[in-house]
Coordinates of C-alpha atoms in Angstrom, one line a residue:
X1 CA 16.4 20.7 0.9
X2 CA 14.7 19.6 -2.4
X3 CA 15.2 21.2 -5.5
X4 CA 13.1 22.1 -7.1
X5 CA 13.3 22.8 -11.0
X6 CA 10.6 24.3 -13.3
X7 CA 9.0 21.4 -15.6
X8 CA 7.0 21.9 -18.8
X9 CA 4.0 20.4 -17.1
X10 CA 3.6 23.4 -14.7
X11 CA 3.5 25.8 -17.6
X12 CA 0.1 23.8 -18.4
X13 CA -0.8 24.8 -15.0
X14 CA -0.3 28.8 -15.3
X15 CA 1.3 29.8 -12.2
X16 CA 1.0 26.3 -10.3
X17 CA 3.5 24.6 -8.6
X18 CA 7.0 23.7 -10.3
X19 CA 6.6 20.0 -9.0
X20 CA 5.1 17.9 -12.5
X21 CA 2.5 15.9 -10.8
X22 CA 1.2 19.0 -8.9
X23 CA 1.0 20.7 -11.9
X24 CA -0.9 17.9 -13.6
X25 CA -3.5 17.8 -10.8
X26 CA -4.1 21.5 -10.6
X27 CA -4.8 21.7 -14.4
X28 CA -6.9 18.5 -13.8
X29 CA -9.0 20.6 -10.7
X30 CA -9.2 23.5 -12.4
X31 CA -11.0 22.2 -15.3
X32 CA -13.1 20.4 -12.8
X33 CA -14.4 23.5 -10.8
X34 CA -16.2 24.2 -13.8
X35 CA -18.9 21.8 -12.5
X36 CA -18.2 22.3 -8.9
X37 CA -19.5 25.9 -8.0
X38 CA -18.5 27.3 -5.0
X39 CA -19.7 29.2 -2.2
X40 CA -19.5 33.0 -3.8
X41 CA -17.2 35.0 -1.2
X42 CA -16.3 31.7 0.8
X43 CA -13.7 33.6 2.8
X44 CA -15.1 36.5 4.1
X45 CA -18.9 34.4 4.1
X46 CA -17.1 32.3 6.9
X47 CA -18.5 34.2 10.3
X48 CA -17.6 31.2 12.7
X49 CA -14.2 28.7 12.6
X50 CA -13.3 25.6 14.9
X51 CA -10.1 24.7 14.3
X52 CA -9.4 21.3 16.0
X53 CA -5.6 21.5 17.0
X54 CA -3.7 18.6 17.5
X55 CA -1.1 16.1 16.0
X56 CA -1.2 13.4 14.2
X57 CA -2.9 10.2 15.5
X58 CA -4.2 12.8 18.7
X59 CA -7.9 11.5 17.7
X60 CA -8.6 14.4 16.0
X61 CA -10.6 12.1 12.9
X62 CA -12.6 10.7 15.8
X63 CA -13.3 13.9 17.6
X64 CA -14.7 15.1 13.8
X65 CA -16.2 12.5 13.1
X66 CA -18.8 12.7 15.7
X67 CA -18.8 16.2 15.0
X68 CA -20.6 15.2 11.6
X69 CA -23.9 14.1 13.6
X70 CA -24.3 17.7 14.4
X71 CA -26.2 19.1 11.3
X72 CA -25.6 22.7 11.9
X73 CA -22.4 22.3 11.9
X74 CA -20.3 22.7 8.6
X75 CA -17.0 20.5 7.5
X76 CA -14.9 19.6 4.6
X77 CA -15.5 16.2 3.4
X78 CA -11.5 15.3 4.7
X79 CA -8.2 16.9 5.9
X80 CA -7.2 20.0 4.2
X81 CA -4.2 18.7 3.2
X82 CA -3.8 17.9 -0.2
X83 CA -5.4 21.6 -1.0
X84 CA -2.8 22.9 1.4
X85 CA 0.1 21.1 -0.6
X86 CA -1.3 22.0 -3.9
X87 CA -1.5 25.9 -3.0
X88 CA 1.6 25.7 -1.8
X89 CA 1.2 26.1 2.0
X90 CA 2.6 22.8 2.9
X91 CA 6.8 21.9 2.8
X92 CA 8.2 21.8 0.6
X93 CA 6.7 24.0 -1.7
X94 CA 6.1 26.8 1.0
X95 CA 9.5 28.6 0.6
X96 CA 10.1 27.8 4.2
X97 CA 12.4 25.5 5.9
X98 CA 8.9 23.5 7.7
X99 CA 5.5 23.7 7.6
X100 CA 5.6 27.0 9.4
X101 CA 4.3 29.7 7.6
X102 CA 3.1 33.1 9.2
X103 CA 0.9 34.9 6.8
X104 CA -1.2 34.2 3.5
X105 CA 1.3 32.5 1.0
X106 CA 0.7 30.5 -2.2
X107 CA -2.3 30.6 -4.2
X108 CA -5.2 32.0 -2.0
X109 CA -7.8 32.2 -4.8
X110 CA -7.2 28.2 -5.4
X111 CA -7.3 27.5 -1.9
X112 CA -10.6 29.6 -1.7
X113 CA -12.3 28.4 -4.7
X114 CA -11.7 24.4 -3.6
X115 CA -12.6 25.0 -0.3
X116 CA -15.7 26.7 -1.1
X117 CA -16.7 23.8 -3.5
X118 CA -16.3 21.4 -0.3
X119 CA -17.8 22.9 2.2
X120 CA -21.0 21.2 3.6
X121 CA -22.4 17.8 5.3
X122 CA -22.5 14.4 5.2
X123 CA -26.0 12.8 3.3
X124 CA -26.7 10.1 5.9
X125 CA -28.4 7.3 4.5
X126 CA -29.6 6.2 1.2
X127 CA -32.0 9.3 0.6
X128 CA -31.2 12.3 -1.1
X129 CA -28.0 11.6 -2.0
X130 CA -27.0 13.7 -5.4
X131 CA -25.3 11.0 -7.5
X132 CA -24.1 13.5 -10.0
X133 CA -22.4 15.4 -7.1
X134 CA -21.2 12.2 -5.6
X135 CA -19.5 11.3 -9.4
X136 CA -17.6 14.9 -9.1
X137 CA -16.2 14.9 -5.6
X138 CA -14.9 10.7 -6.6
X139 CA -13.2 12.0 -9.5
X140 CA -11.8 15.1 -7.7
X141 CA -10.9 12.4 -4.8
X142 CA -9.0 10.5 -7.3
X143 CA -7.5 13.3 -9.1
X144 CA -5.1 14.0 -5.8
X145 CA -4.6 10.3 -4.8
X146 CA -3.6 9.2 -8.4
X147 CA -3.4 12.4 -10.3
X148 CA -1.6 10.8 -13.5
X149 CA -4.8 8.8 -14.2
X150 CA -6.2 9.7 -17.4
X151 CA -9.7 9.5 -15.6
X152 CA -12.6 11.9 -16.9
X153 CA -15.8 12.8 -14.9
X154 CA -17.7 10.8 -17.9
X155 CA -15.7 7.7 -16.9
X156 CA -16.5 8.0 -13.5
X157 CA -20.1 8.8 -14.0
X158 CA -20.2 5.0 -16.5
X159 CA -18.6 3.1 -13.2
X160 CA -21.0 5.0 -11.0
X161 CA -24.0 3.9 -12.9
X162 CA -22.3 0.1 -12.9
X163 CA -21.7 0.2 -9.2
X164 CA -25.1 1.0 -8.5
X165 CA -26.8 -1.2 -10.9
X166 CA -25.0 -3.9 -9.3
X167 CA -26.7 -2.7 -5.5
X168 CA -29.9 -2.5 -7.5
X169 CA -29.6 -6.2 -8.6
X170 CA -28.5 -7.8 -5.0
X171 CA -24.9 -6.9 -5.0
X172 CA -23.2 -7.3 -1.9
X173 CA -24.4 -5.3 1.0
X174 CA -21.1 -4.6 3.2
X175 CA -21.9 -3.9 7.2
X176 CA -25.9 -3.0 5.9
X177 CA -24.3 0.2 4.2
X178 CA -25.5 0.2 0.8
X179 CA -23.4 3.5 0.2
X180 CA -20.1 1.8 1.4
X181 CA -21.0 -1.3 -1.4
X182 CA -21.1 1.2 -3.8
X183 CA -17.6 2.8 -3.1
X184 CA -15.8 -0.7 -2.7
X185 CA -17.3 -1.4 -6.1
X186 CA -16.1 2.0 -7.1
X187 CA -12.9 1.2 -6.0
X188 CA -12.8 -2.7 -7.4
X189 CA -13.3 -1.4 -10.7
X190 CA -10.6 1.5 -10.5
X191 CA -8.4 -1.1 -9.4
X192 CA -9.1 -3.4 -12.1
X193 CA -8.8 -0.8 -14.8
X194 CA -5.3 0.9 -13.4
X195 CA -2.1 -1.1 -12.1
X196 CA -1.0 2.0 -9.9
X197 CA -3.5 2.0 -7.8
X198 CA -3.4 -0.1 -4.9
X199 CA -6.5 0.1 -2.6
X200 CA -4.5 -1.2 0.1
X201 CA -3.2 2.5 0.8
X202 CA -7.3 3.6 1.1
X203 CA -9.0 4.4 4.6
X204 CA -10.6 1.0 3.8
X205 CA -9.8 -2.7 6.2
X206 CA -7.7 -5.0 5.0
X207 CA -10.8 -7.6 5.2
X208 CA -12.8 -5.7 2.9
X209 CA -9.7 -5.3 0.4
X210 CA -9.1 -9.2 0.4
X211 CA -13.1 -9.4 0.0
X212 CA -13.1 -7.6 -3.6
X213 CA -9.6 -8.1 -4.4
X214 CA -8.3 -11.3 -3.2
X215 CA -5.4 -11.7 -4.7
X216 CA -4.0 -8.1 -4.5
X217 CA -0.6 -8.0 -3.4
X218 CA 0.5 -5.4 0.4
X219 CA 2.7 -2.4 -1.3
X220 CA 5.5 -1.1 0.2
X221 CA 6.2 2.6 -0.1
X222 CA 4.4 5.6 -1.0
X223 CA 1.8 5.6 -3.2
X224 CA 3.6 7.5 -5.7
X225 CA 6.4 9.8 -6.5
X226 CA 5.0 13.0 -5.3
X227 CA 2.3 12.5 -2.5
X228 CA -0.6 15.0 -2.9
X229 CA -3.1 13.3 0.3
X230 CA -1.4 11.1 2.7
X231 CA -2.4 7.3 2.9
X232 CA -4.7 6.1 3.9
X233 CA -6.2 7.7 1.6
X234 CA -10.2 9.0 1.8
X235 CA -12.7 7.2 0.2
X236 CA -15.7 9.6 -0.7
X237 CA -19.1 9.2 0.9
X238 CA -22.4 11.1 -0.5
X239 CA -21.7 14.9 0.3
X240 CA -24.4 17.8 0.5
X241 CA -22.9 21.0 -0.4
X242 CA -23.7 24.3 1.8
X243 CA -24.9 27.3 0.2
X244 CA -23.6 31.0 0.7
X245 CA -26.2 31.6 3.4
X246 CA -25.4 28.2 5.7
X247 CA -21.6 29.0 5.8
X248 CA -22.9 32.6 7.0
X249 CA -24.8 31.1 9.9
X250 CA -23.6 28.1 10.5
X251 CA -20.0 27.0 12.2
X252 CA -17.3 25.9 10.0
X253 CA -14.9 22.9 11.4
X254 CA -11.7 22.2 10.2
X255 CA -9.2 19.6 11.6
X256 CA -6.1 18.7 9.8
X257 CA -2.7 18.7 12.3
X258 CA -0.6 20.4 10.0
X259 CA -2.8 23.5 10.5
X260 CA -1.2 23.7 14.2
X261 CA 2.0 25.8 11.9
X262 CA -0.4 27.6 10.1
X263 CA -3.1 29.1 12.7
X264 CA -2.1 32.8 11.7
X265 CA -2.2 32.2 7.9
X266 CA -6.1 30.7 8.9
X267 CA -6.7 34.0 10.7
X268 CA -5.8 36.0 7.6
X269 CA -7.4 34.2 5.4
X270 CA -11.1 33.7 6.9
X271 CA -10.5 37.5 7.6
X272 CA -14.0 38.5 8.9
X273 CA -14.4 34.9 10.9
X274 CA -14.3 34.6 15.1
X275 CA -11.1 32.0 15.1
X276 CA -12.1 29.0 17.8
X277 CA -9.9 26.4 19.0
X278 CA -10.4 23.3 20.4
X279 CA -7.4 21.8 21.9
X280 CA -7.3 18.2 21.5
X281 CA -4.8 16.2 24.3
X282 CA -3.7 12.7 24.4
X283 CA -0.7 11.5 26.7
X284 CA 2.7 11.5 25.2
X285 CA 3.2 7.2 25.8
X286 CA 0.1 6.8 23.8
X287 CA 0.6 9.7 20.9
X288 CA 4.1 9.0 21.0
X289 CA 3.8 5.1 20.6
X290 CA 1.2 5.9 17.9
X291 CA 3.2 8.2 15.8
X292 CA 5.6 5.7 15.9
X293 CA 3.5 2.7 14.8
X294 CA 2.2 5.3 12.1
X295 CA 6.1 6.0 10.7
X296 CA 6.5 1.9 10.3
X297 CA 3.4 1.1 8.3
X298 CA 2.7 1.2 5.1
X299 CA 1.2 4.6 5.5
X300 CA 1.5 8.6 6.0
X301 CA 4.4 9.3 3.6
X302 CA 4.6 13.0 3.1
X303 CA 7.5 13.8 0.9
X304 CA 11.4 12.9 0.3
X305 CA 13.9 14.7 2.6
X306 CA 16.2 15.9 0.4
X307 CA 18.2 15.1 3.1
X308 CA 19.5 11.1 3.2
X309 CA 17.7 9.6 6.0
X310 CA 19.3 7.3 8.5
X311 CA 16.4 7.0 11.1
X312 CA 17.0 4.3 13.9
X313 CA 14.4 1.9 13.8
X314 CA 12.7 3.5 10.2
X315 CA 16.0 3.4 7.5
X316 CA 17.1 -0.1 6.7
X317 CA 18.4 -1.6 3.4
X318 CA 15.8 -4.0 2.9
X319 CA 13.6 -0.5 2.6
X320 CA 14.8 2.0 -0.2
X321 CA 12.4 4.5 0.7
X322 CA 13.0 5.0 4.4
X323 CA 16.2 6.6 3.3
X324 CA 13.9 9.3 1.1
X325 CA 10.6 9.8 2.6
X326 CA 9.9 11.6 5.5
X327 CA 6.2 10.9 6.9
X328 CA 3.7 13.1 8.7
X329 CA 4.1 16.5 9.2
X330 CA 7.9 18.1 8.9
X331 CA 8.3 20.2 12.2
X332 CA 10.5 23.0 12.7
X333 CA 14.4 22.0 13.0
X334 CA 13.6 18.0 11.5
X335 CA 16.5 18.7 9.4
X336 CA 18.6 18.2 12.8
X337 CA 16.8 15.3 13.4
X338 CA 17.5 12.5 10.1
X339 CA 19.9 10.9 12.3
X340 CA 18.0 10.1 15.3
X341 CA 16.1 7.6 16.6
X342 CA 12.6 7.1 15.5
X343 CA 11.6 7.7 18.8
X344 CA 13.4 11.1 18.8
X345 CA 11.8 11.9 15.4
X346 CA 8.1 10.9 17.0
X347 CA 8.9 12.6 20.7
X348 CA 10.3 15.9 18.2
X349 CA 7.3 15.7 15.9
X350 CA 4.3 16.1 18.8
X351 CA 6.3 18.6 21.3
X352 CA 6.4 20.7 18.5
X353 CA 3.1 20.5 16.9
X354 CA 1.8 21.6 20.6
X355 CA 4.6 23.8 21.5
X356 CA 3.3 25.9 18.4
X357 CA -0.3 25.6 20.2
X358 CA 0.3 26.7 23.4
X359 CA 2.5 29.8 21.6
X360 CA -0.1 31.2 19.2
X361 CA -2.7 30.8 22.3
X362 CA -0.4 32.6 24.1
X363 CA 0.0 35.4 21.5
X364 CA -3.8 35.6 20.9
X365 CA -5.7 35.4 24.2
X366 CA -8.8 37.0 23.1
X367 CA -9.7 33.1 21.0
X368 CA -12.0 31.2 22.6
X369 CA -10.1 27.8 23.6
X370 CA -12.0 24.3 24.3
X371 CA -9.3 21.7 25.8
X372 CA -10.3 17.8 25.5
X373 CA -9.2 15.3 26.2
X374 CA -8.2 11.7 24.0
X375 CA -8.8 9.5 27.1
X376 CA -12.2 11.1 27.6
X377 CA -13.9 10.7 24.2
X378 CA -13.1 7.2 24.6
X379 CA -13.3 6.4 27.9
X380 CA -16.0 5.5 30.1
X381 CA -19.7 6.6 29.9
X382 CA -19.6 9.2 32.4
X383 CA -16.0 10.3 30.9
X384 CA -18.0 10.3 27.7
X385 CA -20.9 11.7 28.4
X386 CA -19.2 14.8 30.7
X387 CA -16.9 15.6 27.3
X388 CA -19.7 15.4 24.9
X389 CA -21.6 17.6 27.0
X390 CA -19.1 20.5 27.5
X391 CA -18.2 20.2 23.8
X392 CA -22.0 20.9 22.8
X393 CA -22.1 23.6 24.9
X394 CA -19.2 25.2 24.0
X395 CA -20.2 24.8 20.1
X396 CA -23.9 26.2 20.8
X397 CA -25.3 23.0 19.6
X398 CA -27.4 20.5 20.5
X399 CA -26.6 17.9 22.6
X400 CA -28.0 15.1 21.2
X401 CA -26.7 14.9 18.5
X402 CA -24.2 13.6 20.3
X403 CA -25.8 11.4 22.8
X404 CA -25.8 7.9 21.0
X405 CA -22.1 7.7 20.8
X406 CA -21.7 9.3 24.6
X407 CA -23.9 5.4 25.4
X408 CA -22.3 3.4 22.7
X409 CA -19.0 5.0 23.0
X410 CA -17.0 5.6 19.2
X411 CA -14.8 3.4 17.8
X412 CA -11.3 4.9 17.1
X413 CA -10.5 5.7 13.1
X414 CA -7.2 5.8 11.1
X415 CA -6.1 3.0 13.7
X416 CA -3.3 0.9 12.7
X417 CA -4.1 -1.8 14.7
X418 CA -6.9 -2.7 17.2
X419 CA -7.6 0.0 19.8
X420 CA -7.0 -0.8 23.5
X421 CA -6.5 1.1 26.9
X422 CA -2.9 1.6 27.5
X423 CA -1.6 -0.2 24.5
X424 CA 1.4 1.5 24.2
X425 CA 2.8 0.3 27.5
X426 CA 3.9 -2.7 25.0
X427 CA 6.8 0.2 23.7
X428 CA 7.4 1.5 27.5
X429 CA 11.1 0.5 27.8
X430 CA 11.4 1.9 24.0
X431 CA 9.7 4.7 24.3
X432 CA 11.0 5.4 28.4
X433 CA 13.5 7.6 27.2
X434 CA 12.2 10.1 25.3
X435 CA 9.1 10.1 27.4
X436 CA 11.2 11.3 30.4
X437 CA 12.8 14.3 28.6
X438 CA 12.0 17.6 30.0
X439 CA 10.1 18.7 27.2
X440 CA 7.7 16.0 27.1
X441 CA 7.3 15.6 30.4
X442 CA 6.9 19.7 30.5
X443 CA 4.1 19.9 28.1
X444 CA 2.5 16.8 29.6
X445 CA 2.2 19.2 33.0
X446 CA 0.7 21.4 31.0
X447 CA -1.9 19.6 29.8
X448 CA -2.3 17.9 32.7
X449 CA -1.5 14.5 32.6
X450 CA 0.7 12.9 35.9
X451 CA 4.0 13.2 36.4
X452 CA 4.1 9.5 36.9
X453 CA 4.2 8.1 33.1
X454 CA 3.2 4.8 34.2
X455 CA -0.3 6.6 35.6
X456 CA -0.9 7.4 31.5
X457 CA -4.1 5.5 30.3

């Protein structure tokens, strides 16, 4: 287990976390909320909350992301994650032995005031976009991807006003999204002005880092000594934020897979709030295969062991780190697991993120439970169509909103590499092993993919 050891830095912080750089970017948020009012009441003003439950790389930023077209529906701008870490519901610093935790824990107030200051909708398109609000939430963005940055919202607002001077004047116009120009010139100059940051590690292509920064080294490792969000990291769009009365009325979605340990401390703390649950499904060779491709890239570091790692297939000498850092989410009983295979690690890591699905459904059968599917929400138009169609009706909203990517079809995020059908059959002797253990193959019943593994899309 770490240890950890109170720091001077946390007594800045008041009763924040014990970890330095935690304590730095607490101090750093909590001076910042003082231009970043939040929803009064945000806990108990939630009536109505979708929880998407699934694990990492189950689709879960597509599934939202269409979500987002809907605009009575409410989200936070990205995961929950770095708020959960920094209020001390993530591991390590939730006094448990995983990410497991049963109750309300940590700082609730902190965890209520950031959420509340998040809460809202995407500003599609170039009009109405609050460019003072936009300066806040890229400085607030920043604060938890690089939060030993002596940035200041005034700094911020000066590169703002550059970036956008530069749009106004012809600047580059990237895929006919003048808002996306605007953040690659954002982060260009933050870049420019700070060695540490790499913008390799952002949710951004590799083409469009070589196209600002051509001569920008890959990194290797985590971003940083203590990981607050996981890489890649976000990179802030324009952001309308909801008022008391539209998180009342309207439905509040959260997806971040870590929340699959943490379903009960949701229910205590949106107290007056009907719980929903959609129950997002892919099939073990491809979750599996992309869990795995996940643990050897460059990103999704979480936080060292504590433990010495000696990971088949992830620790090797020529790779320091993969003897520390553990990535993704730490399930319960991982320490049993740092000297496995990495395709034990990955087969461990998603039977027990939906192992602790189908258990708290089980122990709460009164919540209203949606089950999709991966394969659908990218499959064929019909497929498509059928799953966009049950998901509106389920959520009480209109269906088309929805309807454009049902035709199109939506183009998977986060990925690694390019999408295809049944990539992973590429790692089917690799992964054959673990795939065939009765607890994959038991939960795979359950959600009611084939037997026959070769059948998996």
């Amino acid at each position: 287990m770490r240890n950890r050891q109170p720091h001077p830095a946390a007594t800045e912080a008041g009763n924040g976390p014990y970890d330095p750089v935690l304590a730095v970017a607490r101090r750093r948020l909590d001076a910042l909320s003082a231009v970043r009012a939040p929803v009064e009441g945000f806990r108990t003003a939630v009536k109505d909350l979708v929880v998407i439950a699934s694990p990492f790389r189950g689709g879960t930023t597509l599934l939202t992301e269409l979500l987002r077209g809907a605009p009575d529906l409410l989200h936070f701008q990205a995961e929950m994650q770095p708020l959960l870490r920094l209020a001390g519901w993530t591991y390590p610093d939730n006094g448990a032995d995983s990410e497991r935790i049963a109750g309300l824990t940590g700082d609730v107030a902190f965890l209520e005031r950031e959420l509340g200051s998040d809460v809202g909708n995407p500003v599609n398109g170039g009009d109405g976009i609050d460019w003072p609000r936009y300066a806040q939430d890229v400085l607030w963005r920043w604060i938890v991807q690089w939060p030993m940055l002596p940035l200041t919202l005034a700094e911020v607002e000066d590169m703002l006003e550059k970036a956008l001077g530069d749009q106004t004047a012809g600047g580059p116009d990237r895929g006919g999204d003048p808002t996306r120009a605007v953040s690659l010139a954002l982060l260009k100059m933050l870049a420019t002005r700070y060695r540490e940051v790499n913008p390799y590690y952002a949710d951004v292509s590799a083409a469009e880092i070589a196209g600002i920064l051509p001569d920008l080294p890959r990194p290797q490792g985590p971003h940083g000594d203590t990981v607050i969000e996981f890489a890649p990291l976000a990179v802030p769009k324009p952001w309308r934020r909801a008022t008391r009365q539209d998180v009342r009325s309207r439905t509040v979605i959260t997806k971040t897979p870590v929340n699959v340990y943490k379903m009960d401390a949701l229910r205590a703390f949106f107290p007056e709030a009907r719980i929903r649950v959609i129950h997002l499904t892919r099939n073990p060779g491809a979750a599996i295969s992309s869990y795995r491709e996940a643990w050897l890239s460059p990103w999704f570091f979480n936080a060292p062991a504590g433990i010495p790692l000696d990971i088949g297939g992830y620790t090797e000498p020529g790779r320091p780190w993969s003897r520390d850092w553990w990535k993704l989410d730490f399930p319960p009983g991982w320490q049993d697991l740092t000297r496995s295979t990495l395709e034990e690690v990955c087969a461990a890591q998603w039977c027990a993120s939906h192992t602790a699905i189908f258990e708290f459904l089980a122990e709460h059968q009164d919540i209203d439970v949606l089950r999709l599917t991966y394969e659908d929400l990218i499959g064929t138009q019909s497929e498509r169509t059928r799953a966009i169609d049950d998901l509106a009706e389920w959520l009480g909203t209109d269906r088309s909103h929805f309807l454009e990517p049902a035709v199109r079809g939506m183009t998977p995020m986060n990925s690694i590499t390019l999408p295809k059908r049944a990539k992973w059959h590429r790692d089917y002797d690799v992964l054959r092993p673990v795939l065939g253990g009765e607890a994959v193959m038991s939960l795979a019943a359950e959600m009611g993919y084939s037997p026959d593994m070769t059948n998996w899309p």
